[in-house]
XYZ file of C-alpha atoms in Angstrom:
672
model
C -21.660 -26.743 -0.708
C -23.406 -23.904 -2.533
C -26.428 -24.577 -4.728
C -29.108 -22.882 -6.821
C -31.660 -23.028 -3.979
C -29.341 -20.800 -1.935
C -28.461 -18.350 -4.689
C -31.662 -18.266 -6.753
C -34.494 -19.676 -4.621
C -37.960 -19.707 -6.162
C -39.425 -19.754 -2.650
C -38.193 -18.640 0.777
C -39.585 -19.284 4.257
C -38.580 -17.194 7.277
C -38.898 -19.292 10.440
C -39.494 -16.718 13.158
C -40.503 -13.858 10.845
C -42.475 -11.159 12.673
C -44.057 -7.734 12.435
C -41.427 -6.206 14.717
C -38.847 -4.774 12.315
C -36.628 -3.862 15.268
C -35.877 -7.550 15.797
C -34.018 -9.853 13.393
C -37.097 -11.898 12.441
C -39.010 -8.813 11.366
C -36.011 -7.076 9.809
C -35.267 -10.043 7.516
C -38.830 -9.977 6.180
C -38.661 -6.191 5.705
C -35.398 -6.442 3.741
C -36.700 -9.268 1.547
C -39.795 -7.228 0.686
C -38.013 -3.916 0.163
C -35.313 -5.697 -1.873
C -37.909 -6.725 -4.438
C -37.682 -10.503 -4.030
C -39.790 -11.881 -6.884
C -40.310 -15.443 -5.655
C -42.792 -16.767 -3.107
C -42.158 -15.538 0.436
C -43.571 -17.544 3.353
C -43.524 -16.895 7.094
C -43.785 -19.249 10.079
C -44.943 -17.564 13.297
C -47.128 -19.452 15.801
C -48.520 -16.218 17.286
C -49.250 -14.096 14.191
C -51.839 -14.592 11.462
C -50.216 -12.059 9.158
C -46.660 -10.742 9.030
C -45.978 -7.520 7.126
C -48.876 -8.217 4.782
C -48.054 -11.909 4.272
C -50.304 -14.682 5.610
C -48.349 -16.594 8.237
C -48.193 -20.325 8.878
C -48.539 -21.233 12.546
C -46.591 -24.483 12.153
C -43.764 -25.426 9.800
C -45.546 -28.733 9.151
C -48.197 -26.748 7.230
C -45.676 -25.415 4.706
C -45.672 -26.461 1.054
C -42.318 -27.456 -0.532
C -39.819 -24.565 -0.294
C -36.297 -23.931 -1.609
C -34.620 -21.804 1.091
C -35.279 -21.490 4.826
C -34.038 -18.597 6.957
C -34.038 -19.489 10.662
C -34.401 -16.668 13.200
C -35.349 -18.679 16.297
C -33.513 -19.798 19.431
C -30.578 -22.127 18.794
C -32.168 -25.043 20.636
C -35.031 -25.197 18.114
C -32.907 -25.006 14.985
C -31.842 -28.677 14.561
C -35.454 -29.908 14.698
C -36.565 -27.285 12.187
C -33.702 -28.184 9.848
C -34.539 -31.892 10.012
C -38.266 -31.313 9.417
C -37.748 -28.888 6.545
C -35.054 -30.931 4.806
C -36.830 -34.261 5.219
C -40.474 -33.309 4.595
C -40.529 -29.929 2.810
C -37.745 -30.317 0.282
C -35.711 -27.399 1.649
C -32.205 -27.590 0.184
C -30.667 -24.391 1.521
C -30.531 -22.881 5.004
C -29.431 -19.499 6.333
C -29.281 -19.658 10.125
C -29.154 -16.205 11.673
C -29.447 -17.517 15.237
C -26.456 -17.439 17.625
C -25.730 -19.696 20.591
C -23.832 -22.497 18.893
C -20.127 -23.491 18.847
C -19.058 -19.889 19.406
C -20.537 -20.058 22.935
C -20.755 -23.522 24.492
C -20.013 -27.207 23.995
C -23.750 -27.857 23.964
C -24.089 -25.283 21.204
C -21.382 -27.067 19.219
C -23.394 -30.292 19.433
C -26.494 -28.508 18.101
C -24.402 -27.123 15.255
C -23.065 -30.572 14.390
C -26.623 -31.989 14.274
C -27.556 -29.296 11.762
C -24.508 -30.029 9.629
C -25.175 -33.767 9.645
C -28.741 -33.242 8.384
C -27.605 -30.776 5.719
C -24.968 -33.180 4.471
C -27.423 -36.098 4.476
C -29.956 -34.254 2.295
C -27.516 -32.244 0.174
C -28.459 -28.865 1.653
C -26.382 -25.693 1.484
C -25.807 -24.062 4.876
C -24.835 -20.474 5.661
C -24.168 -19.784 9.343
C -25.160 -20.200 12.057
C -24.407 -16.969 13.913
C -24.467 -14.687 10.867
C -26.353 -11.696 9.424
C -27.323 -13.606 6.280
C -26.747 -13.433 2.542
C -27.268 -10.377 0.340
C -27.484 -10.819 -3.434
C -29.252 -9.181 -6.329
C -31.745 -12.085 -6.172
C -32.714 -11.840 -2.498
C -31.843 -9.646 0.498
C -31.730 -12.328 3.190
C -30.107 -10.175 5.871
C -31.575 -8.509 8.930
C -29.151 -5.593 9.040
C -28.660 -2.240 7.384
C -27.257 -0.501 5.395
C -28.241 -2.242 2.178
C -25.642 -1.045 -0.346
C -26.348 -0.368 -3.998
C -26.124 -3.715 -5.793
C -24.442 -3.864 -9.162
C -23.227 -6.902 -11.186
C -19.805 -5.251 -11.421
C -19.728 -4.251 -7.762
C -17.493 -6.113 -5.321
C -18.160 -9.499 -3.758
C -17.683 -9.253 0.005
C -17.242 -12.306 2.251
C -17.055 -11.830 6.015
C -16.448 -14.155 8.929
C -18.154 -11.682 11.266
C -21.661 -10.289 10.906
C -21.180 -7.135 12.950
C -17.895 -6.378 11.212
C -19.605 -6.876 7.860
C -22.145 -4.199 8.822
C -19.404 -1.759 9.837
C -17.479 -2.436 6.624
C -20.661 -1.810 4.624
C -21.113 1.494 6.482
C -17.585 2.492 5.501
C -18.116 1.369 1.908
C -21.470 3.081 1.382
C -20.042 6.433 2.490
C -17.404 6.087 -0.258
C -19.861 5.040 -2.964
C -18.445 1.505 -3.227
C -21.011 -0.778 -4.864
C -21.536 -4.498 -4.225
C -22.525 -7.559 -6.195
C -22.977 -9.772 -3.131
C -22.383 -9.858 0.619
C -21.755 -13.201 2.357
C -21.793 -13.398 6.145
C -20.640 -16.948 6.852
C -20.773 -16.781 10.674
C -19.341 -19.946 12.181
C -18.875 -21.333 8.665
C -19.699 -24.867 9.737
C -20.239 -26.005 6.158
C -19.360 -23.023 3.977
C -16.401 -20.961 5.118
C -14.655 -18.185 3.247
C -12.506 -20.734 1.411
C -15.605 -22.613 0.178
C -17.256 -19.442 -1.113
C -14.054 -18.523 -2.974
C -13.921 -22.046 -4.380
C -17.465 -21.684 -5.743
C -16.663 -18.279 -7.257
C -13.506 -19.691 -8.824
C -15.054 -22.851 -10.285
C -18.017 -20.911 -11.709
C -16.139 -17.789 -12.765
C -17.306 -15.898 -15.852
C -15.172 -12.835 -16.629
C -18.001 -11.182 -18.576
C -20.661 -11.702 -15.918
C -18.942 -11.802 -12.526
C -17.406 -9.216 -10.252
C -13.645 -8.815 -10.628
C -13.068 -7.571 -7.057
C -13.362 -9.669 -3.889
C -13.064 -8.255 -0.355
C -12.556 -10.588 2.610
C -12.777 -10.205 6.380
C -11.255 -13.376 7.857
C -11.109 -14.554 11.450
C -10.319 -18.214 10.785
C -8.370 -19.752 7.925
C -9.573 -23.323 8.278
C -8.021 -24.552 5.036
C -5.009 -22.452 3.967
C -4.299 -24.619 0.907
C -7.836 -24.120 -0.420
C -7.706 -20.378 0.222
C -4.298 -20.136 -1.470
C -5.342 -22.186 -4.479
C -8.647 -20.488 -5.267
C -7.495 -16.951 -4.458
C -4.492 -17.486 -6.738
C -6.700 -18.976 -9.447
C -9.178 -16.071 -9.321
C -6.400 -13.482 -9.452
C -4.829 -15.229 -12.435
C -8.240 -15.071 -14.137
C -8.272 -11.288 -13.758
C -9.760 -10.725 -10.297
C -8.279 -8.598 -7.525
C -8.604 -9.689 -3.886
C -8.030 -7.697 -0.696
C -8.414 -9.059 2.819
C -8.177 -8.386 6.528
C -7.058 -11.312 8.690
C -7.992 -10.590 12.291
C -6.773 -12.630 15.248
C -3.113 -13.031 14.243
C -1.796 -11.715 17.571
C -2.146 -13.653 20.803
C -4.648 -11.181 22.241
C -6.469 -10.920 18.915
C -6.641 -14.702 18.784
C -8.347 -14.781 22.170
C -10.858 -12.147 21.067
C -11.584 -13.941 17.785
C -12.005 -17.270 19.538
C -14.554 -15.854 21.980
C -16.408 -14.340 19.030
C -16.667 -17.152 16.471
C -14.536 -19.994 17.801
C -11.870 -18.998 15.273
C -8.419 -20.542 15.342
C -5.546 -18.087 15.232
C -2.786 -18.159 12.689
C 0.620 -16.611 13.236
C 1.041 -13.260 11.552
C 4.059 -14.425 9.559
C 2.051 -17.356 8.156
C -0.816 -15.096 7.135
C 1.553 -12.561 5.572
C 3.324 -15.320 3.648
C 0.076 -16.853 2.386
C -1.350 -13.498 1.243
C 1.855 -12.592 -0.586
C 2.033 -15.984 -2.272
C -1.589 -15.712 -3.446
C -1.301 -12.056 -4.486
C -3.903 -10.892 -1.951
C -3.687 -7.221 -0.928
C -3.424 -7.249 2.854
C -5.370 -4.613 4.794
C -5.486 -3.857 8.505
C -8.644 -1.778 9.016
C -12.166 -1.344 7.682
C -11.292 2.013 6.152
C -8.239 0.577 4.436
C -10.185 -2.409 3.076
C -12.978 -0.305 1.592
C -10.489 2.238 0.234
C -8.562 -0.563 -1.477
C -11.881 -1.874 -2.806
C -12.659 1.534 -4.328
C -9.208 1.715 -5.960
C -9.579 -1.772 -7.434
C -12.897 -0.737 -9.001
C -11.203 2.092 -10.921
C -9.342 1.549 -14.227
C -6.108 -0.322 -13.455
C -2.840 1.542 -13.040
C 0.005 0.519 -15.326
C 3.333 0.081 -13.553
C 6.339 1.899 -15.005
C 10.021 1.538 -14.159
C 10.832 3.904 -11.321
C 7.293 3.928 -9.904
C 3.963 5.529 -10.760
C 3.741 9.250 -11.464
C 0.764 11.194 -10.103
C -0.499 14.687 -10.782
C -2.375 16.319 -7.896
C -4.969 18.980 -8.694
C -6.209 20.849 -5.629
C -7.670 24.128 -4.439
C -6.293 23.605 -0.909
C -2.520 23.554 -0.409
C -2.300 21.533 2.822
C -4.051 18.354 1.626
C -1.933 18.460 -1.526
C 1.234 18.538 0.583
C 0.061 15.672 2.819
C -0.880 13.585 -0.226
C 2.508 14.269 -1.820
C 4.276 13.142 1.374
C 2.174 9.965 1.659
C 2.653 8.990 -1.985
C 6.407 9.577 -1.784
C 6.645 7.522 1.401
C 4.900 4.681 -0.425
C 7.426 4.704 -3.266
C 5.280 6.656 -5.747
C 6.157 9.905 -7.469
C 4.678 13.395 -7.692
C 7.081 14.740 -10.340
C 7.573 18.498 -10.836
C 5.833 19.794 -13.938
C 7.711 22.118 -16.268
C 8.108 22.991 -19.896
C 5.765 24.537 -22.454
C 2.666 22.581 -21.380
C 3.081 23.646 -17.737
C 3.624 27.286 -18.734
C 0.586 27.174 -20.992
C -1.526 25.781 -18.134
C -0.326 28.520 -15.765
C -1.544 31.162 -18.214
C -5.055 29.711 -18.138
C -5.384 29.646 -14.314
C -5.898 32.483 -11.835
C -2.889 34.666 -10.969
C -0.973 33.092 -8.084
C -1.885 29.530 -9.052
C 0.910 26.957 -8.933
C 1.545 24.324 -11.577
C 4.639 22.803 -9.974
C 2.682 19.683 -8.856
C 0.617 19.713 -6.776
C -1.296 21.981 -9.176
C -2.977 24.507 -6.864
C -5.835 26.316 -8.641
C -6.462 28.353 -5.440
C -9.516 28.477 -3.187
C -11.219 30.786 -5.683
C -10.654 28.374 -8.555
C -13.818 27.460 -10.464
C -15.226 24.376 -12.117
C -13.783 25.636 -15.383
C -10.290 25.913 -13.881
C -10.576 22.372 -12.525
C -11.507 21.046 -15.956
C -8.616 22.898 -17.615
C -6.091 21.508 -15.120
C -7.344 17.938 -15.616
C -7.171 18.304 -19.404
C -3.547 19.417 -19.249
C -2.640 16.512 -16.945
C -4.262 14.156 -19.440
C -1.902 15.505 -22.124
C 1.296 15.027 -20.091
C 3.161 11.856 -21.100
C 4.966 11.412 -17.773
C 1.746 11.386 -15.693
C 0.025 8.021 -15.033
C -2.963 9.127 -12.946
C -4.631 12.269 -11.609
C -5.763 12.959 -8.055
C -8.319 15.719 -7.545
C -8.858 17.314 -4.112
C -11.926 19.574 -4.071
C -14.134 20.480 -1.135
C -15.847 23.658 -0.001
C -15.636 26.124 2.909
C -19.440 26.310 2.783
C -19.735 29.617 0.903
C -21.156 28.268 -2.351
C -22.725 25.111 -3.759
C -20.348 23.065 -5.883
C -22.665 20.915 -7.985
C -21.087 22.428 -11.111
C -17.587 21.434 -9.958
C -18.621 17.818 -9.465
C -20.444 17.852 -12.813
C -17.120 18.712 -14.448
C -15.324 16.025 -12.435
C -17.958 13.467 -13.498
C -17.473 14.422 -17.149
C -13.678 14.238 -16.969
C -13.739 10.790 -15.300
C -15.784 9.557 -18.258
C -13.616 11.260 -20.901
C -10.056 10.791 -19.660
C -8.012 7.689 -20.389
C -5.972 8.165 -17.227
C -7.531 7.104 -13.894
C -8.855 10.001 -11.809
C -9.044 9.650 -8.025
C -11.680 12.024 -6.565
C -10.875 13.257 -3.043
C -13.972 15.138 -1.861
C -13.470 15.915 1.839
C -16.567 18.058 2.498
C -18.948 15.145 3.137
C -20.878 17.273 5.654
C -20.747 20.818 4.284
C -21.177 19.662 0.687
C -23.145 16.531 1.550
C -25.827 16.864 -1.182
C -23.201 17.523 -3.847
C -21.116 14.514 -2.776
C -24.173 12.241 -2.670
C -25.221 13.351 -6.148
C -21.710 12.574 -7.386
C -21.780 9.089 -5.798
C -25.207 8.331 -7.319
C -23.589 8.623 -10.723
C -21.561 5.498 -9.928
C -18.379 7.151 -8.673
C -16.385 6.607 -5.491
C -14.993 9.197 -3.093
C -11.701 9.011 -1.203
C -12.473 11.603 1.447
C -9.027 11.301 3.087
C -5.960 11.720 0.919
C -3.471 9.944 3.218
C -5.715 6.880 3.596
C -5.875 6.751 -0.199
C -2.088 6.885 -0.530
C -1.630 4.202 2.136
C -4.085 1.904 0.373
C -2.370 2.505 -2.961
C 0.952 1.586 -1.358
C -0.469 -1.735 -0.151
C -1.770 -2.510 -3.639
C 1.434 -1.584 -5.451
C 3.683 -3.628 -3.131
C 1.518 -6.770 -3.380
C 3.293 -9.264 -5.656
C 1.704 -11.292 -8.420
C 0.574 -14.807 -7.443
C 3.256 -17.472 -7.305
C 3.075 -20.365 -9.802
C 1.164 -23.485 -8.726
C 3.883 -25.822 -9.934
C 6.485 -27.096 -7.456
C 9.993 -27.167 -8.963
C 12.596 -29.367 -7.318
C 15.660 -27.266 -8.256
C 17.806 -30.392 -7.997
C 16.666 -31.331 -4.478
C 17.314 -35.032 -3.788
C 13.916 -36.034 -2.382
C 14.549 -39.837 -2.089
C 17.768 -39.246 -0.144
C 16.010 -36.701 2.076
C 13.240 -39.174 2.929
C 15.806 -41.864 3.667
C 17.625 -39.562 6.119
C 14.419 -38.406 7.827
C 13.041 -41.951 8.094
C 16.292 -43.093 9.676
C 15.925 -40.652 12.567
C 14.299 -42.497 15.459
C 13.577 -39.774 18.015
C 12.197 -36.238 18.049
C 14.484 -33.350 18.930
C 17.398 -31.369 17.536
C 19.463 -33.556 15.230
C 23.231 -33.920 15.290
C 25.521 -31.639 13.254
C 26.340 -34.542 10.941
C 22.670 -35.090 10.106
C 22.122 -31.346 9.685
C 24.841 -31.359 7.003
C 23.326 -34.408 5.314
C 19.851 -32.846 5.226
C 21.083 -29.504 3.891
C 23.241 -31.220 1.297
C 20.079 -32.823 -0.154
C 19.122 -29.335 -1.316
C 22.635 -28.421 -2.449
C 23.121 -25.809 0.283
C 26.823 -24.722 0.308
C 28.365 -25.592 3.675
C 31.529 -24.389 5.338
C 34.093 -27.202 5.841
C 33.739 -28.657 9.341
C 34.573 -31.696 11.435
C 32.995 -33.027 14.658
C 34.863 -35.292 17.033
C 35.569 -36.197 20.637
C 39.228 -36.616 19.709
C 41.507 -33.622 20.149
C 44.072 -35.116 17.768
C 41.506 -35.602 14.962
C 40.302 -32.013 15.301
C 43.848 -30.616 15.197
C 44.565 -32.741 12.123
C 41.426 -31.356 10.396
C 42.338 -27.761 11.275
C 45.845 -28.117 9.860
C 44.435 -29.719 6.724
C 41.827 -27.012 5.999
C 44.106 -24.213 7.224
C 43.963 -21.749 10.107
C 42.202 -19.665 11.314
C 39.356 -21.909 12.471
C 36.318 -21.715 14.731
C 35.588 -24.172 17.544
C 32.031 -24.811 18.800
C 30.716 -27.050 21.522
C 28.268 -29.776 20.433
C 25.329 -30.526 22.740
C 24.022 -27.269 24.213
C 21.513 -25.552 21.921
C 22.594 -21.980 22.723
C 26.356 -22.319 22.375
C 27.247 -18.653 22.895
C 25.349 -18.482 26.203
C 27.548 -21.193 27.735
C 30.847 -19.994 26.290
C 30.791 -22.684 23.657
C 32.159 -20.668 20.710
C 35.786 -19.645 20.082
C 36.621 -17.589 17.003
C 39.790 -16.854 15.056
C 41.857 -19.750 16.428
C 45.271 -19.563 14.703
C 47.311 -22.403 16.248
C 46.989 -26.009 17.368
C 47.943 -24.995 20.916
C 44.985 -22.618 21.223
C 42.685 -25.164 19.581
C 43.796 -27.882 22.026
C 43.158 -25.592 24.989
C 39.710 -24.639 23.709
C 38.868 -28.312 23.193
C 39.750 -29.133 26.793
C 37.683 -26.187 28.069
C 34.603 -26.912 25.949
C 34.435 -30.586 26.858
C 33.968 -29.468 30.494
C 30.792 -27.501 29.600
C 27.637 -29.244 30.942
C 25.877 -31.390 28.272
C 28.861 -31.160 25.908
C 29.144 -34.297 23.744
C 31.820 -33.250 21.253
C 33.527 -30.267 19.637
C 33.078 -28.986 16.094
C 35.850 -27.228 14.167
C 35.077 -25.115 11.100
C 37.134 -23.187 8.624
C 36.740 -19.510 9.596
C 35.454 -17.359 6.768
C 34.390 -13.720 6.557
C 31.453 -11.948 4.971
C 28.070 -10.330 5.605
C 26.027 -12.359 8.063
C 22.676 -13.557 6.692
C 20.159 -16.035 8.034
C 17.420 -18.348 6.838
C 14.902 -19.840 9.221
C 11.764 -21.917 8.936
C 8.909 -22.798 11.252
C 6.160 -25.294 10.595
C 2.731 -23.729 11.091
C -0.113 -26.234 11.505
C -2.401 -26.192 8.422
C -0.156 -23.679 6.617
C 3.064 -25.621 6.204
C 6.526 -24.084 6.529
C 6.960 -20.337 6.820
C 10.443 -19.457 5.575
C 12.140 -16.389 7.072
C 15.241 -14.607 5.846
C 17.220 -11.451 6.499
C 20.405 -10.210 8.116
C 21.959 -12.799 10.400
C 23.880 -12.940 13.637
C 22.778 -10.433 16.267
C 20.903 -8.377 13.653
C 18.003 -10.854 13.593
C 16.919 -9.711 17.046
C 18.250 -6.150 16.961
C 16.897 -4.952 13.605
C 14.022 -7.433 13.179
C 14.233 -6.778 9.430
C 12.893 -10.136 8.288
C 11.088 -11.229 5.126
C 8.820 -14.273 5.069
C 7.338 -16.625 2.491
C 5.277 -19.794 2.392
C 7.125 -22.897 1.186
C 7.654 -23.835 -1.559
C 8.983 -20.550 -2.927
C 9.934 -19.774 -6.507
C 12.908 -18.014 -8.040
C 12.577 -14.267 -8.139
C 11.425 -14.154 -4.516
C 14.096 -11.593 -3.710
C 15.729 -8.911 -5.820
C 18.050 -9.883 -8.634
C 20.687 -7.180 -8.272
C 24.188 -8.568 -7.797
C 25.493 -12.104 -7.608
C 25.173 -12.324 -3.803
C 21.425 -11.791 -3.872
C 21.011 -14.300 -6.680
C 22.885 -16.978 -4.763
C 21.088 -16.129 -1.533
C 17.723 -16.320 -3.343
C 18.696 -19.671 -4.838
C 19.533 -21.077 -1.404
C 16.216 -19.813 0.009
C 14.281 -21.448 -2.824
C 16.181 -24.731 -2.572
C 15.655 -24.844 1.183
C 11.915 -24.114 0.860
C 11.603 -26.948 -1.660
C 13.337 -29.331 0.744
C 10.927 -28.301 3.521
C 7.918 -28.924 1.283
C 8.856 -32.627 1.305
C 9.885 -32.883 4.981
C 6.970 -31.948 7.234
C 8.790 -33.690 10.098
C 11.081 -30.643 10.245
C 9.293 -28.264 12.631
C 12.003 -25.634 13.039
C 15.172 -24.771 11.181
C 17.729 -22.004 11.576
C 20.738 -21.400 9.369
C 22.459 -18.547 11.161
C 24.720 -17.256 9.954
C 25.262 -17.699 6.285
C 28.299 -15.676 5.268
C 28.144 -13.816 1.963
C 30.854 -12.049 0.022
C 30.947 -10.871 -3.569
C 31.448 -14.423 -4.842
C 29.585 -16.837 -2.623
C 27.069 -17.539 0.151
C 27.992 -20.347 2.572
C 26.080 -21.812 5.527
C 28.173 -21.690 8.703
C 25.873 -22.841 11.495
C 22.501 -24.549 11.478
C 20.125 -26.463 13.698
C 17.095 -28.566 12.807
C 14.256 -29.671 15.089
C 12.423 -32.807 14.008
C 9.208 -34.262 15.401
C 8.618 -37.867 14.469
């Protein structure tokens, strides 16, 4: 839970506050004081009479009623302090900086549970333990630095790791990114990232609140809650970007040793982020760069991709930016015509207006302003990127004054790329103090833009059935008595509940029945052994059978294969091999995978994923094959949404031609 005592406390007590600002207890007090906290600040320190100018209490029992307590003492003392303060001093919010809880030992987990039980009993909000604190415009309850510039329209940042939060703040401050709040949730025993998002969603005010949320996640404890509230916030006009660490096996081990986080498979995370519309990032620099982009005026998509003009006085960075934008599917169109010729006349001899627009190393502030003005006039340009540094020969305050003015005047977004953060440090800092951001590396900017532009809009909340026969599906699933791979007959029954087109087939232990089926459906046919899971590995597949004699011989051979229980005969059809697969991820639900089938699944590894249930429009709509394939994917994902007993499914291959898409082979693993 999150309450007023946590967000807007009239009084705060620091348990363990000290005069030593090089330790957390002293640093928290310093930050509260320097942050201008206007309420009553109290300190408990048994050894000090005064802490940083504030009279100290030697014992927490001496305290008057207080709203918020910040604990910076050894873990073993924390439960007793929480119980005393909640029961006798009316404290209804706790920030526990201390480490040594569930992230370290079983004994620590028990201490953490005691704290949670007390907080729940008395209706107290809890942040932590094992965190750096909470930073808002009301109170700076953190022990770390840097303290970024706080602005109501800055970003909200929620982190599952305190140290990582500090490093992300370092990256952000150097770019000029401003913050509204910083939440370090630590072990997140009561309030995890999902809970904070839920609070922001339920109390959202578009006029008052930040429209950009940045997340660093190590544990997705409640994927449904994260999906719902992230989607809801984005639909209300917010933008969300996130890093999810610990998706690999090694990363999972590292995350677990850090915060006790539970890993999620990378495909599940990717599917959840795409379904919610969250921009996925993979590094601190990428996250803060995306945050800076999202704080600029939004870019309007156009058919064929966004068009950028690049204004630079250094050719190389312009070339690298052009390459990176093009690689990301964006355009740097050549500029020509009367406007381009007119611009060339106003620049120094030798300048290029082809795009990138190179005003040369000797170009002045005036030339920069002229180039930006002409880009603003060009109808086929959506945004302007300006690269301007210095070789250290002259000061460039005037250049950045012009850039500041143009950012305010122009209707098109302007992306400032100011690489000389050392040589022109004072000029860059002055520019940032005016409320701007700086993308000091042009390729990082283009990469971040690519991530934003390829992130889809959130999927609808509503689950459509698309004709799936849910009662029949439940009847089939409930009739299965044992866990394991189900028979081919049951596979067909399950898939038919979703209307999945199936190739004609027949399973039998009778050679005569199989020959009769083959002659009825027409040769050529395919024969497959029933029983072994990996049929090809044991020689259990025979293709292009064109006579009953060959079919009879293949039947006799396959029935001798170990574990063979029957033989399946299918009508042989041709087409492009596709596949659809699904795997049940605990807490996430089914992750649906699709791509090229047959051997290409392993060879090319070109696979797309989504979190069931999917909606129509998941894949492209060009051509009837893709429409039918997309429809099958959606129908299958809907079926899975209502059959959590299905833990794995593979339909490989589906064969597609210009008219149809038909499932040829499938297997389903059920756990009862």
